[in-house]
Steps between C-alpha positions, in 0.01 A plus 500: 500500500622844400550749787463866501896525443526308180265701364688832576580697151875735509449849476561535149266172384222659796510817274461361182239272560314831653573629157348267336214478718458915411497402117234289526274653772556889398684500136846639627764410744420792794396390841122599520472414899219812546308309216093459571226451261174368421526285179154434445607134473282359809824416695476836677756730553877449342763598682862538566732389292409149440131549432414367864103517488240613769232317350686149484629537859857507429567873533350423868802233581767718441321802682501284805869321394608856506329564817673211697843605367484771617423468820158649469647838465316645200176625389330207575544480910 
């Protein structure tokens, strides 16, 4: 079984895959983090830089991922 370690990507290769992730999810290479919107596609809202969806529940998991890691100190406490 593969553990969180093996799965870690170098700086360079974490960057390029985030690249390529851009490309396909906004049409250029720039980091859209502040991205939000409404697609009219019946999966909710889009966001972030990897498309993470409101209306499919995953935008929800990494809200409260991000919540644990950090300690509860955000928006969200």
């Amino acid at each position: 079984m593969l553990s969180v370690s093996d799965a870690m990507l170098s700086g360079c290769a974490k960057s390029l895959a985030l690249q390529v992730t851009n490309v396909y999810e906004n049409g250029d290479t720039a980091f859209h983090y502040e991205y939000c919107e409404d697609l009219k596609d019946g999966r909710g809202f889009t966001a972030g830089i990897a498309g993470f969806c409101s209306g499919t529940g995953d935008a929800l998991e990494v809200v409260k991922l991000y919540h644990k890691l950090t300690g509860g100190k955000d928006d969200m406490s």
